XYZ file of C-alpha atoms in Angstrom:
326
model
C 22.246 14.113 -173.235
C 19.232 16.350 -174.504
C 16.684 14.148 -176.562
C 13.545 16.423 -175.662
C 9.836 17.363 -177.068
C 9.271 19.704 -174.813
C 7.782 22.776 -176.529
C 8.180 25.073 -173.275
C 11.252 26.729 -173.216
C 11.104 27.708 -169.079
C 10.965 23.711 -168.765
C 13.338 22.513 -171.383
C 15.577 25.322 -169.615
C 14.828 23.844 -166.044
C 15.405 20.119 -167.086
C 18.704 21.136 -168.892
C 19.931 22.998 -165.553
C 18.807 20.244 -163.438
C 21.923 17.626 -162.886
C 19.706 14.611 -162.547
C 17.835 12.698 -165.791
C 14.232 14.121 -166.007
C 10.792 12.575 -167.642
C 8.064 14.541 -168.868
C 5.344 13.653 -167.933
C 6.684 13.467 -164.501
C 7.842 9.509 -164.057
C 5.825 8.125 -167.004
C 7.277 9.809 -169.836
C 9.998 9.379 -172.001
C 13.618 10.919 -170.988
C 14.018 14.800 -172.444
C 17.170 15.057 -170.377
C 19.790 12.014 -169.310
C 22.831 11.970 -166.992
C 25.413 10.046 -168.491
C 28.418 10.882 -166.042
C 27.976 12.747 -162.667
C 30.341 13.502 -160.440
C 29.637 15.723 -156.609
C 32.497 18.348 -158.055
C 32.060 22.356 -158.130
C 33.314 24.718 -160.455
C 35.805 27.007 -158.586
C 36.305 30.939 -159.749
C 39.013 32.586 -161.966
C 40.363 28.613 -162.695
C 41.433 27.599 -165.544
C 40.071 24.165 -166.725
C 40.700 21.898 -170.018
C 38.318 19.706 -171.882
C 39.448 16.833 -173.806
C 36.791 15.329 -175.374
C 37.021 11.993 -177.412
C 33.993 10.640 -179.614
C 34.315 7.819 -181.796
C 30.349 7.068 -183.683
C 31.649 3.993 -185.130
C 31.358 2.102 -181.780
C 29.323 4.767 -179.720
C 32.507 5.605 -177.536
C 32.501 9.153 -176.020
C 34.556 10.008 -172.890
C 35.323 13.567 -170.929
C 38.492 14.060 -169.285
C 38.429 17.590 -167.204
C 41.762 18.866 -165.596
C 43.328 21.896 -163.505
C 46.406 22.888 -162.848
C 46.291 20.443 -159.524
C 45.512 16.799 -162.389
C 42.342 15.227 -163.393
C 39.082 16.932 -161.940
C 37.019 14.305 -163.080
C 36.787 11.257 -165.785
C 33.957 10.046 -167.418
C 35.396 6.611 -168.443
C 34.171 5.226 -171.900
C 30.455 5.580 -171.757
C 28.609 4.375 -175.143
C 26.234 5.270 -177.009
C 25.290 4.781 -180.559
C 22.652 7.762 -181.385
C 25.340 10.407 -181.764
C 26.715 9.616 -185.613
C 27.816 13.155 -185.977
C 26.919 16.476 -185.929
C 27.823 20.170 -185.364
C 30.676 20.203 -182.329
C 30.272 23.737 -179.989
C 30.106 25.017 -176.561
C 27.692 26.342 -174.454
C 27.784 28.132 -171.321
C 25.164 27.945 -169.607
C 24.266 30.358 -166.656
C 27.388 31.534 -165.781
C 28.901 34.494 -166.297
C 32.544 35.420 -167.666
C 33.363 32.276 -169.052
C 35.979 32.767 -171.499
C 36.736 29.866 -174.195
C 40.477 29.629 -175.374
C 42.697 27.200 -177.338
C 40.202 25.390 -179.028
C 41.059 22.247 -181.595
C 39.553 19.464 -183.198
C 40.970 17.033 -185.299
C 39.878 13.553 -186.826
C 42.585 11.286 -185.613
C 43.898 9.452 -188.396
C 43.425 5.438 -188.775
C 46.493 3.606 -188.582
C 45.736 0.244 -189.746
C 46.604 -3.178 -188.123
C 46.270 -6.711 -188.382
C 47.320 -10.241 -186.851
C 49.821 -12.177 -188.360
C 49.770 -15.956 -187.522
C 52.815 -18.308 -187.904
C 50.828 -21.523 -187.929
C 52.816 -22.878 -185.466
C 51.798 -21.544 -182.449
C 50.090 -18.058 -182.707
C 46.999 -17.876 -181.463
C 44.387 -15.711 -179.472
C 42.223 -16.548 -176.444
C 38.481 -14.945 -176.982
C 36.034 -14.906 -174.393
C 33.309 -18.040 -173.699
C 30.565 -18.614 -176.726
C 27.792 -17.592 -174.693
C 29.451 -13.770 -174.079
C 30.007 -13.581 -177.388
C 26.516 -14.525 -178.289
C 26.513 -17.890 -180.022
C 24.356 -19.349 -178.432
C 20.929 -17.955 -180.597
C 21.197 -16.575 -183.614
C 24.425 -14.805 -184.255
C 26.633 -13.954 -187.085
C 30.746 -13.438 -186.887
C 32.980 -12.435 -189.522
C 36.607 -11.448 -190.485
C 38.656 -10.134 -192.624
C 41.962 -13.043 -193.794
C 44.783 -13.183 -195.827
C 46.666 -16.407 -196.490
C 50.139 -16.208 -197.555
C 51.432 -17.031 -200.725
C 51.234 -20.710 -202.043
C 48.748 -21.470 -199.260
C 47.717 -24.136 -198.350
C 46.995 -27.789 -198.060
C 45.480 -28.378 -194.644
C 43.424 -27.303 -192.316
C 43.585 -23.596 -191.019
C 41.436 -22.632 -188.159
C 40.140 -19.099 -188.136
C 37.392 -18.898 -185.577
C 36.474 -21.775 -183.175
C 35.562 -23.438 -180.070
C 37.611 -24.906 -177.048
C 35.534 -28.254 -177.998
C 35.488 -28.157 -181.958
C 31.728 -28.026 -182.450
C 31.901 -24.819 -183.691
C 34.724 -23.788 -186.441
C 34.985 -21.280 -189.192
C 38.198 -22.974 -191.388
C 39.717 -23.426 -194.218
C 41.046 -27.247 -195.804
C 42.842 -27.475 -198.597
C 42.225 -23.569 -199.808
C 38.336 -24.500 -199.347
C 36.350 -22.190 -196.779
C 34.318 -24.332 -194.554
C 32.120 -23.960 -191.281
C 30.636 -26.499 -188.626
C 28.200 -26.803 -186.429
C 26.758 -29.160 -184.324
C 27.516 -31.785 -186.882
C 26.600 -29.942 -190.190
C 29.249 -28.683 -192.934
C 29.186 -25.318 -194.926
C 31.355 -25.500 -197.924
C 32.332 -23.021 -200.068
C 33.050 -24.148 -204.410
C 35.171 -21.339 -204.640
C 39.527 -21.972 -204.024
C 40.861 -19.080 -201.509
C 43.668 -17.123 -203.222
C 47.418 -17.160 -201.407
C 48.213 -12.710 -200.599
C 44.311 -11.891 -201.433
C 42.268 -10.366 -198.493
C 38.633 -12.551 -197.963
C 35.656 -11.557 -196.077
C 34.783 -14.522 -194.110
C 31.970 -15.649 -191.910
C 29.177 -17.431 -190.084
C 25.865 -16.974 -189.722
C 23.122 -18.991 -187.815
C 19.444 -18.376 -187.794
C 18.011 -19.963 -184.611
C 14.396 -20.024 -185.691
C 14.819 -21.305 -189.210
C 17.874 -23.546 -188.015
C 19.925 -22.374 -191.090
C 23.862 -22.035 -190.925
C 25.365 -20.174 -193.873
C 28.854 -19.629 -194.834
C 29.677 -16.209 -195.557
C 32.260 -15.454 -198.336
C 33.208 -11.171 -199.412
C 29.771 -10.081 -198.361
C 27.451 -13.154 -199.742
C 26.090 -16.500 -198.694
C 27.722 -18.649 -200.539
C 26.576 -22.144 -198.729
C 23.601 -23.000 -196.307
C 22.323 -26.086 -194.578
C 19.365 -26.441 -192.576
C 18.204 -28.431 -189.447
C 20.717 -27.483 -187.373
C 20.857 -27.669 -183.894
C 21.494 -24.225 -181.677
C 24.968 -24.631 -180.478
C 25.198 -25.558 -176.885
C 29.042 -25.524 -175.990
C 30.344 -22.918 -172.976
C 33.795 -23.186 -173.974
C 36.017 -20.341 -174.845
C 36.494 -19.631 -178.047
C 39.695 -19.133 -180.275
C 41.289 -17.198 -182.903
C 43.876 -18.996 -185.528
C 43.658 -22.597 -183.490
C 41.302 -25.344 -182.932
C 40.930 -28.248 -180.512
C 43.537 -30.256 -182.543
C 45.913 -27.989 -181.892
C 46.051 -27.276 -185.597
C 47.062 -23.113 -186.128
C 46.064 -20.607 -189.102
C 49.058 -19.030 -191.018
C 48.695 -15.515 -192.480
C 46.936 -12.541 -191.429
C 43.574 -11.744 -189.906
C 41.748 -8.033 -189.946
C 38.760 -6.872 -188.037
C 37.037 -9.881 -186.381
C 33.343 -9.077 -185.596
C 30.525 -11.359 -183.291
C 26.697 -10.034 -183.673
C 24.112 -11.771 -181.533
C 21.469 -11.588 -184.400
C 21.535 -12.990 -188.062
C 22.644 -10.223 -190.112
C 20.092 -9.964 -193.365
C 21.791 -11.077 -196.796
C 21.397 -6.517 -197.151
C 23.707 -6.140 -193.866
C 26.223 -8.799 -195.069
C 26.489 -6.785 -198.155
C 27.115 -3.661 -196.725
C 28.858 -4.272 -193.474
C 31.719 -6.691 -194.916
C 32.990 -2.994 -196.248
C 32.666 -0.335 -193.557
C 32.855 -0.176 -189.482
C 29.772 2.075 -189.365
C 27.047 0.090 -188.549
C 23.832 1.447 -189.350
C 20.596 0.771 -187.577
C 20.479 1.161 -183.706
C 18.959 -2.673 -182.791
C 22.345 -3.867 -185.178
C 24.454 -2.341 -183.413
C 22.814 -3.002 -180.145
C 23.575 -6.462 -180.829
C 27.160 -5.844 -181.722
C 28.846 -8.162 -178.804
C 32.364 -7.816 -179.567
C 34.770 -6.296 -182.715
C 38.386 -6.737 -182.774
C 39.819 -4.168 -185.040
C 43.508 -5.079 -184.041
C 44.193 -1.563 -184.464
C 46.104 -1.620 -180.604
C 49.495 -2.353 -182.416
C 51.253 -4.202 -179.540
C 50.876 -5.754 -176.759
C 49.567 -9.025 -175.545
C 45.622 -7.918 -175.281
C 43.078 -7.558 -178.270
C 41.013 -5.105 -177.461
C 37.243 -5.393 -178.019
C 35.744 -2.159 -179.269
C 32.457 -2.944 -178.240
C 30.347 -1.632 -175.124
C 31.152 -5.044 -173.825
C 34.794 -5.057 -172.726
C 35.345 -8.736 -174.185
C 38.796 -8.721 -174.781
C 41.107 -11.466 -175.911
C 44.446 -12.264 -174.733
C 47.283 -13.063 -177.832
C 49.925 -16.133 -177.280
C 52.247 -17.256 -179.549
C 56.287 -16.895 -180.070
C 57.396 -13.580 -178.501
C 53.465 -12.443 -179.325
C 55.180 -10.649 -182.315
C 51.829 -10.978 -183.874
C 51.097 -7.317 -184.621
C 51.155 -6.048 -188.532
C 50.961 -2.686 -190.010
C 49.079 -2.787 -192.778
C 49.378 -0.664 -195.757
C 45.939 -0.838 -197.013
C 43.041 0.338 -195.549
C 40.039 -2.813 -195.786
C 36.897 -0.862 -194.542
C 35.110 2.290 -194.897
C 35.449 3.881 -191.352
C 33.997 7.106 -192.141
């Protein structure tokens, strides 16, 4: 990665050829040049070699696969990082002579859009302990539900914890969120086959919990206490044993309170602007994988869930698209 101010092109040259991550000044500086995969691998004459290169801004993930005739040279893995939103794609060679470039594509894959569907009988999801997932400060999680049609007396658990100290539900068509003792609660009746926007959010130096409803706070209370459970949490259950029926779409965790301005905007679009937001991004669920008993997290963090349920037939293709994911 080249993020330099060097003004001297003989050094910006020299730091670009150099396979190591260089400072200028020399160990107190900032980093003009970084390693971000290396691998002890020459190049070998008159071979033929191919790129694939994936890049996806959204979540910062960008991975190198280079092969030869012989299989995989050598595999970056998914690094991440955010600074690279787009951009002009090329090549460069750099140094070396008769290098000839053949066969090249691009393409923007194309978004096939999932969700979760729930039975409220049994369906449910596993997600990692509260304190991976940040809830233990300030924090904010939302999601994207649907109930079904005629829906619903009862309660139906979207996000919450092994304990019950910490729950994002619904009762009786009602949105409501606890914690630590103190109730959010939402005027408004949820609509059976509607998609919500639905969330938390906790401010740990102000003590405020508000309840999130299609991108605005719609309830707050105040003087509550920073939750202190270390119990896994759950998707579509709660410690009653009590499961969420209908459908659930791109399930976020931040580990900051997002501003009223970022509730606003992010509720409609996967790219998250501002590098300390998405810094903080812990974990986002897309459900996008399709099949499968995992639930992939899409973060840097590799927090993924693990789906149980009848026959884990969980998986949805959805017809419409929710978010903005250019």
């Amino acid at each position: 990665k080249i993020d330099s101010t060097l003004t001297n092109e003989r050094c910006l040259r020299n730091a670009i050829w150099d396979s190591s991550s260089l400072r200028y000044p020399w160990r107190t500086g900032p980093f003009q040049t970084q390693a971000l995969f290396t691998r002890d691998v020459s190049w070998k004459h008159r071979t033929a070699y191919k790129f694939r290169i994936t890049h996806r801004p959204t979540v910062g993930l960008i991975r190198v696969v280079i092969e030869d005739e012989n299989g995989t040279v050598a595999d970056t893995g998914e690094l991440f990082d955010f600074r690279f939103a787009g951009g002009k794609i090329g090549l460069l060679s750099f140094s070396q002579e008769h290098v000839i470039w053949s066969n090249l594509e691009y393409s923007c894959a194309e978004r096939i859009n999932h969700a979760l569907e729930f039975d409220g009988i049994d369906d449910s999801v596993d997600l990692p302990k509260a304190s991976s997932l940040g809830l233990d400060q300030s924090f904010t999680f939302d999601a994207w539900i649907r109930l079904p049609q005629n829906c619903c007396e009862g309660s139906l658990p979207v996000v919450c914890s092994r304990e019950g100290l910490l729950c994002l539900f619904i009762k009786d068509s009602i949105l409501q969120g606890v914690m630590s003792g103190k109730i959010v609660t939402s005027s408004e009746r949820l609509m059976g086959s509607e998609w919500n926007h639905v969330g938390l959010r906790f401010e740990a130096t102000e003590a405020v919990l508000s309840l999130l409803l299609n991108g605005t706070v719609v309830s707050t209370t105040t003087n509550v206490q920073t939750y202190q459970g270390r119990e896994r949490m759950y998707l579509a259950r709660d410690n009653k044993l009590q499961f969420f029926k209908g459908h659930v779409e791109e399930l976020r965790f931040w580990s900051v309170a997002l501003s009223d301005g970022d509730i606003a905007r992010y509720h409609v679009t996967t790219s998250l602007s501002g590098a300390q937001t998405r810094e903080r991004l812990r974990a986002h669920f897309d459900m996008n994988a399709g099949s499968g008993p995992t639930l992939y997290d899409q973060s840097r963090n590799d927090l993924n869930g693990l789906l149980y349920g009848g026959g884990l037939g969980l998986w949805l293709c959805q017809t419409e698209t929710l978010l903005d994911t250019t």
